Coordinates of N, CA and C in Angstrom, one line a residue:
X1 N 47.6 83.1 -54.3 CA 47.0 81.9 -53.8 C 46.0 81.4 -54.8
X2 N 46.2 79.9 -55.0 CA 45.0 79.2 -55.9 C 43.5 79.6 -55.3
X3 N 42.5 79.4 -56.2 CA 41.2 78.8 -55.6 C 41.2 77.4 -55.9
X4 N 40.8 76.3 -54.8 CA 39.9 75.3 -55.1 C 38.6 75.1 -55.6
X5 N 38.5 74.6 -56.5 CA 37.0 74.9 -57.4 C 36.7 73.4 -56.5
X6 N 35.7 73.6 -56.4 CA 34.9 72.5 -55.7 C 33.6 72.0 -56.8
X7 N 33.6 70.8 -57.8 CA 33.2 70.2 -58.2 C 32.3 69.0 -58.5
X8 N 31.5 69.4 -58.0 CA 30.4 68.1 -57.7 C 29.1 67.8 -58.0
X9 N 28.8 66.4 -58.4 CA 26.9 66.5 -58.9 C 26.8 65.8 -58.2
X10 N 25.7 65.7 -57.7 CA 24.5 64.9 -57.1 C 23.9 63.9 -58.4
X11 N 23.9 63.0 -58.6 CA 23.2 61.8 -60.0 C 21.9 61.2 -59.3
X12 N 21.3 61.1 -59.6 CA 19.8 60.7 -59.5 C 20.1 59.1 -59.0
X13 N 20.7 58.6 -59.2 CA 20.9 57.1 -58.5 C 21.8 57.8 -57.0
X14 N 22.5 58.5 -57.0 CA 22.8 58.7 -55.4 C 21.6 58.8 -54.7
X15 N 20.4 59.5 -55.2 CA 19.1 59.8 -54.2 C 18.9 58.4 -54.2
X16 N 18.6 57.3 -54.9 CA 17.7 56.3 -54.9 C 18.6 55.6 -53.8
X17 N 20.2 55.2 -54.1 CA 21.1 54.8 -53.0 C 20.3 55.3 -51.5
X18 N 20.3 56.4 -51.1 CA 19.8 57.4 -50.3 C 18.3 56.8 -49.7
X19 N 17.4 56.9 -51.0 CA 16.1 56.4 -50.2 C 16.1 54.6 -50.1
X20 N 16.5 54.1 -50.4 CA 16.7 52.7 -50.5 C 17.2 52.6 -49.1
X21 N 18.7 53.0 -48.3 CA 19.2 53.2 -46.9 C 18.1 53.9 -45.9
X22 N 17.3 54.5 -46.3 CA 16.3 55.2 -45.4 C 15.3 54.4 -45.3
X23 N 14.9 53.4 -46.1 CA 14.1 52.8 -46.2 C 14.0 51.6 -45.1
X24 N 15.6 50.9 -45.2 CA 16.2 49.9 -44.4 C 15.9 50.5 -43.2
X25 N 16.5 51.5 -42.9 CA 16.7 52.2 -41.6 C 15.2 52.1 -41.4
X26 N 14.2 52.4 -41.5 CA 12.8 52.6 -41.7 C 11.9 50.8 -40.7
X27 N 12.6 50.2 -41.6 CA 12.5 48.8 -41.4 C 13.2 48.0 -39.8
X28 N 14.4 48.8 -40.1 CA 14.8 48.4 -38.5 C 14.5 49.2 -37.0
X29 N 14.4 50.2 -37.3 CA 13.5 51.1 -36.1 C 12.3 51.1 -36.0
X30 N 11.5 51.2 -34.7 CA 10.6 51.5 -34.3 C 10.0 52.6 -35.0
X31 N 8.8 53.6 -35.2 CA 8.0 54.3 -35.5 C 7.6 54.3 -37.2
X32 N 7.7 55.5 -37.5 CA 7.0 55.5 -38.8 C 7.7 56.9 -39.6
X33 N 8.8 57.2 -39.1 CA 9.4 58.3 -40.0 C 10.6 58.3 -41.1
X34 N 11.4 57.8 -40.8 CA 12.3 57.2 -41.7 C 11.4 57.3 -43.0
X35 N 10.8 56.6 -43.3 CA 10.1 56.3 -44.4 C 9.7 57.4 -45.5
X36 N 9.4 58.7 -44.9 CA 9.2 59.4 -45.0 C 10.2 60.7 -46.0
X37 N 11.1 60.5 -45.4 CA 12.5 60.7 -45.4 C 13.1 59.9 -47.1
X38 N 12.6 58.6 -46.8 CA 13.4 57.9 -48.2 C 12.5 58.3 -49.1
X39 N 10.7 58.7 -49.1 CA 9.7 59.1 -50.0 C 10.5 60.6 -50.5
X40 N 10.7 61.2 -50.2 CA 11.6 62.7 -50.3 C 12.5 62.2 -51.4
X41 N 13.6 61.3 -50.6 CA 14.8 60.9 -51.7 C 14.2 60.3 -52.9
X42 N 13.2 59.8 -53.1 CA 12.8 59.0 -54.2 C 12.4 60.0 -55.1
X43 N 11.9 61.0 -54.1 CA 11.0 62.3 -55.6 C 11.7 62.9 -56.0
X44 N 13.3 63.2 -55.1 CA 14.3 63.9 -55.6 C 14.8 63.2 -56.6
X45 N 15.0 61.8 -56.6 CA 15.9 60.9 -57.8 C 15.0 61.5 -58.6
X46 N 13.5 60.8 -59.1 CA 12.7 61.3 -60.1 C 13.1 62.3 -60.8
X47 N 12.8 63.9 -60.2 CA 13.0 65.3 -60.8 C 14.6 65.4 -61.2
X48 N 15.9 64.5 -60.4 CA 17.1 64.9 -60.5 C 17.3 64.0 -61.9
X49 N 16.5 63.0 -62.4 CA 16.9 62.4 -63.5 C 16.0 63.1 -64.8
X50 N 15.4 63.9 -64.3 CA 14.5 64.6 -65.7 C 14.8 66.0 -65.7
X51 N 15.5 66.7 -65.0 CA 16.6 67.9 -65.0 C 17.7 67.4 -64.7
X52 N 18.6 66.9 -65.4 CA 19.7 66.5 -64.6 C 20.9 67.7 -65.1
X53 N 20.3 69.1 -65.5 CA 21.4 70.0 -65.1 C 21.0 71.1 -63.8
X54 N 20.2 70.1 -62.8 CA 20.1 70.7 -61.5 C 21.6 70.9 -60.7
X55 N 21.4 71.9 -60.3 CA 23.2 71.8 -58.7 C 22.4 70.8 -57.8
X56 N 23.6 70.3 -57.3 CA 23.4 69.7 -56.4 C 22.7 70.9 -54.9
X57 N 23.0 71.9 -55.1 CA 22.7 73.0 -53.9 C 20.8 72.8 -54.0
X58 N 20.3 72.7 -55.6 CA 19.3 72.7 -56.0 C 18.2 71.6 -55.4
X59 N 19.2 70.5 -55.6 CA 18.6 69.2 -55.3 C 18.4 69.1 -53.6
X60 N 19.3 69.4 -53.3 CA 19.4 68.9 -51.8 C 18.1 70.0 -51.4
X61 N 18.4 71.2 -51.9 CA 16.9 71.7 -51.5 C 15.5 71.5 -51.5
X62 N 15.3 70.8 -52.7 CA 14.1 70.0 -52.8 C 14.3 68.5 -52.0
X63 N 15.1 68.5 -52.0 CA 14.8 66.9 -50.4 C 14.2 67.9 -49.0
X64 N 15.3 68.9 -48.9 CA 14.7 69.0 -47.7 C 12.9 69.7 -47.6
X65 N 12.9 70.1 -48.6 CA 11.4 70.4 -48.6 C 10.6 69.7 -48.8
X66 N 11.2 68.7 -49.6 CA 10.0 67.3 -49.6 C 9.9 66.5 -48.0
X67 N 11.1 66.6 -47.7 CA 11.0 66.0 -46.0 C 10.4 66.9 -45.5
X68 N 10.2 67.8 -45.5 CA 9.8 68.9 -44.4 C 8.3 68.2 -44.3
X69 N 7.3 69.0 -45.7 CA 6.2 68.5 -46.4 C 5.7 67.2 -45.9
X70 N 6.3 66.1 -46.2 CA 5.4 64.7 -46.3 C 6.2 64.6 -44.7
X71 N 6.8 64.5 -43.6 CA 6.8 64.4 -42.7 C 5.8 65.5 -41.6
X72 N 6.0 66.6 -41.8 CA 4.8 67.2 -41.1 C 3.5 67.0 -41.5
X73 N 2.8 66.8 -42.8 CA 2.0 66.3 -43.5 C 1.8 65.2 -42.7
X74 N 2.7 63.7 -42.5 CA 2.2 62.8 -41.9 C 1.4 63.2 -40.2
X75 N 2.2 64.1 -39.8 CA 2.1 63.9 -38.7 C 0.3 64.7 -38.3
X76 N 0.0 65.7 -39.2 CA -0.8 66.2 -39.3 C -2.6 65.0 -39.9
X77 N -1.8 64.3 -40.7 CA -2.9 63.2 -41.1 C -3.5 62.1 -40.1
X78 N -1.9 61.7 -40.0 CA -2.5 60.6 -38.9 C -3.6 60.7 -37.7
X79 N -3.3 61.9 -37.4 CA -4.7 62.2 -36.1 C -6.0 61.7 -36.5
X80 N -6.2 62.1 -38.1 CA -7.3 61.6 -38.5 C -7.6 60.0 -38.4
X81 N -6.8 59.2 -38.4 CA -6.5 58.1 -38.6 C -6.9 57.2 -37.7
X82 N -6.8 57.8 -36.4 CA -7.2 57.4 -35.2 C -8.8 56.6 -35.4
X83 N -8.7 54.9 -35.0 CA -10.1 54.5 -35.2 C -10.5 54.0 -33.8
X84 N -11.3 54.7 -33.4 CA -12.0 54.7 -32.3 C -13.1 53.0 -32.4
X85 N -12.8 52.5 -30.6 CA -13.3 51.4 -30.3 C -14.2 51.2 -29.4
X86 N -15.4 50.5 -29.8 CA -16.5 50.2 -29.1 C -16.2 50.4 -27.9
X87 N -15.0 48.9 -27.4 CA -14.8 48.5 -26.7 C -14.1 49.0 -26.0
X88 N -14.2 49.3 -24.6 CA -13.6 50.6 -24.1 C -12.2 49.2 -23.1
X89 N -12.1 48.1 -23.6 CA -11.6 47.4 -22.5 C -10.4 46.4 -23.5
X90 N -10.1 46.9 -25.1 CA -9.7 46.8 -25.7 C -8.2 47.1 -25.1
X91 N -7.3 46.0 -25.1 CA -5.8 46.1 -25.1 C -5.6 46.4 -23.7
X92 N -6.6 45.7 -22.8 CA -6.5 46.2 -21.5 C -7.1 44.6 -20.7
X93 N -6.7 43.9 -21.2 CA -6.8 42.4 -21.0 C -7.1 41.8 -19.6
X94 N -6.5 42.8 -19.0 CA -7.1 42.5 -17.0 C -8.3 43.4 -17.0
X95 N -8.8 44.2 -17.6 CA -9.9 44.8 -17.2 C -10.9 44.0 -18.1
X96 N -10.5 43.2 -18.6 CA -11.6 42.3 -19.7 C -11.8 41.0 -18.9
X97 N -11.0 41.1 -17.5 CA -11.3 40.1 -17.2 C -12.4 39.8 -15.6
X98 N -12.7 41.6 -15.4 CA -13.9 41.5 -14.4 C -15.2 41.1 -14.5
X99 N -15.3 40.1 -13.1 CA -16.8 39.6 -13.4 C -17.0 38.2 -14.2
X100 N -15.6 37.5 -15.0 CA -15.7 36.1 -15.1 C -15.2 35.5 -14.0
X101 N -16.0 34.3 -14.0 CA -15.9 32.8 -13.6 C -15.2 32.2 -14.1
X102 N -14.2 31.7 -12.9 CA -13.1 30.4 -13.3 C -12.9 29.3 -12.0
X103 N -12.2 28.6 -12.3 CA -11.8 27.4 -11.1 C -10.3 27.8 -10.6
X104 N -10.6 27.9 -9.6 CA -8.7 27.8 -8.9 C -7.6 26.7 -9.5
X105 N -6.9 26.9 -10.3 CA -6.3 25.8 -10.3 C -5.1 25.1 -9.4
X106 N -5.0 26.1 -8.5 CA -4.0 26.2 -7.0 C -4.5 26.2 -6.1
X107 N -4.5 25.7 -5.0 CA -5.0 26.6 -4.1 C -4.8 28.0 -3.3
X108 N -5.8 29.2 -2.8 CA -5.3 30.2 -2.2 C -4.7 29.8 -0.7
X109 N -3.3 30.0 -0.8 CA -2.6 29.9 0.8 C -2.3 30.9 1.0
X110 N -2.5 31.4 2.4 CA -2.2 32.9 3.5 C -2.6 34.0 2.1
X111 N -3.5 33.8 1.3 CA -4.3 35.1 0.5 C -3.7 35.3 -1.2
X112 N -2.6 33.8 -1.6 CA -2.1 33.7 -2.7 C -2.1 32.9 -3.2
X113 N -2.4 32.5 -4.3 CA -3.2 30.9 -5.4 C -2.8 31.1 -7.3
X114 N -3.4 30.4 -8.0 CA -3.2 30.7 -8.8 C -4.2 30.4 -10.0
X115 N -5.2 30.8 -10.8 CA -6.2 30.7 -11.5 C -5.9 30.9 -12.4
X116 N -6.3 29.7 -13.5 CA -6.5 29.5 -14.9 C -7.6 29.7 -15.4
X117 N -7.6 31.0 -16.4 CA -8.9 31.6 -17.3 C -8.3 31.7 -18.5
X118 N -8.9 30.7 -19.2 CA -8.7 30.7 -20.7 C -7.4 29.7 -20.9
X119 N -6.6 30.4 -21.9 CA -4.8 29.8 -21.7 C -3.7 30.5 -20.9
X120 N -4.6 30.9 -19.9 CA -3.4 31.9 -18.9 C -4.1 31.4 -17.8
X121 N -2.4 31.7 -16.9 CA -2.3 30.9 -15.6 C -2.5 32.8 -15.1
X122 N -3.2 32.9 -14.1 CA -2.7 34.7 -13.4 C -2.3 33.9 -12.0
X123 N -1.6 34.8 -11.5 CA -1.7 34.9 -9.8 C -3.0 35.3 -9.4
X124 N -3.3 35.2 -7.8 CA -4.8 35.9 -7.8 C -4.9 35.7 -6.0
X125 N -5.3 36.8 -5.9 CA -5.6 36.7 -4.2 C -7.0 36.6 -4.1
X126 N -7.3 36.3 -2.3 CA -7.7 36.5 -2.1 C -8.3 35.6 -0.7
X127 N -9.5 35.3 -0.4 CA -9.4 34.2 1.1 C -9.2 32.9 0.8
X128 N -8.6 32.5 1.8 CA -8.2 31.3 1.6 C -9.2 29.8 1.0
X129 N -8.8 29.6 0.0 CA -9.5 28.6 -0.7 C -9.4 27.1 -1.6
X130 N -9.8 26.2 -0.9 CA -9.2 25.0 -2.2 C -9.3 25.1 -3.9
X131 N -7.9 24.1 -4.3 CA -8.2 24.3 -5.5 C -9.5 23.3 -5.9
X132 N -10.1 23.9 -6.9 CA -10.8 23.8 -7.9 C -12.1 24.5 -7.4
X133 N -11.8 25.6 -6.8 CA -13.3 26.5 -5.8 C -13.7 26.9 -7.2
X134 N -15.1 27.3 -7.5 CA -15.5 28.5 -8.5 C -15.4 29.8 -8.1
X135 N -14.5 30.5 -8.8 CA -14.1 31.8 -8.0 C -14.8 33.1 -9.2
X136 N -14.7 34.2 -8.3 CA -15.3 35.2 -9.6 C -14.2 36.3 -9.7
X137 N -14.0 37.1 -10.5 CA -12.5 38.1 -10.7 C -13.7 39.5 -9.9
X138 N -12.9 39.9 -9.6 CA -13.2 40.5 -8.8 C -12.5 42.4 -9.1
X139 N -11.7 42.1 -8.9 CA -10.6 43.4 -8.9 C -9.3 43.1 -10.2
X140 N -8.8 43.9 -10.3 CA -6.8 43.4 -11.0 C -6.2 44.2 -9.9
X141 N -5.1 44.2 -9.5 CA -4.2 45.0 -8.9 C -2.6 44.2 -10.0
X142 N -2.5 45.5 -10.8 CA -1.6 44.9 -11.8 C -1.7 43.3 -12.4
X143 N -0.7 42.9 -12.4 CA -1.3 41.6 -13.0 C -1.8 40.7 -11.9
X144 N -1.8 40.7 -10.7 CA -3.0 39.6 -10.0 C -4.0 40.0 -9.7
X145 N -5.1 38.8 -9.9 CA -6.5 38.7 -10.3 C -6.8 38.7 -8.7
X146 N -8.2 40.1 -8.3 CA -8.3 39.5 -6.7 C -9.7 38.9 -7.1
X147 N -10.0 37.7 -6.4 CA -10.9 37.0 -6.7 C -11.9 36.4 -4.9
X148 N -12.9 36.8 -5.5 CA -13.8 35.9 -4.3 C -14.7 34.6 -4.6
X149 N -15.1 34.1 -3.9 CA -15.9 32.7 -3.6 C -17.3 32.7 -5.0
X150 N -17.4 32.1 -5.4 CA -18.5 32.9 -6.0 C -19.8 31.9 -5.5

């Protein structure tokens, strides 16, 4: 019985192909890992074009160690990265809004109306009231504003 020799390189433009696709992929998903991934393939191309009598067994091993490295590496950095905010009411837009004054621009019927603050229309409860009352925010219960007389 023959052996099949199994014959194959890996060429330093296959990695680039490689991180170039990882890259895309990087671009069309959500997070921040992909990227990571194509950084690997790019350092592979580099070294695979300045030894290029590497095996491919060789090569593939240094991707995966460079993914290993710069992906847990990321993950380990970023914590630092974290930038802490004054404002404790940041990205929390209904709690930024207790305690302002606005006008009804609906009226409240049987405990439900509608108030314009700023460029936003909210829902908003509370006792029954004509429009254009001066009202004060009072509470959020998810997005409707409970508001009293002010």
């Amino acid at each position: 019985m023959n052996e099949i020799e199994f014959n194959f390189q890996l060429e330093f433009w296959h990695w680039l192909i490689l991180a170039a696709a990882l890259a895309g992929i990087e671009i069309l998903t959500p997070g921040f890992f992909f990227i990571w991934l194509g950084g690997a393939a790019l350092i592979t191309a580099v070294v695979a074009l300045m030894a290029p009598a590497l095996t491919w067994e060789n090569q593939v091993l240094i991707f995966a160690l460079l993914s290993a490295v710069s992906v847990l590496g990321w993950y380990r950095f970023r914590h630092r990265l974290v930038i802490a905010s004054d404002d404790k009411t940041l990205n929390r837009r209904g709690e930024q809004l207790l305690g302002r004054s606005a006008t009804l621009s609906e009226p409240i019927v049987n405990g439900r109306g509608q108030i314009r603050i700023d460029d936003t229309v909210w829902r908003c409860e509370g006792e029954d009231l004509a429009a254009g009352t001066k009202v004060k925010v009072v509470a959020m219960h998810g997005a409707v504003v409970a508001v009293e007389k002010a």
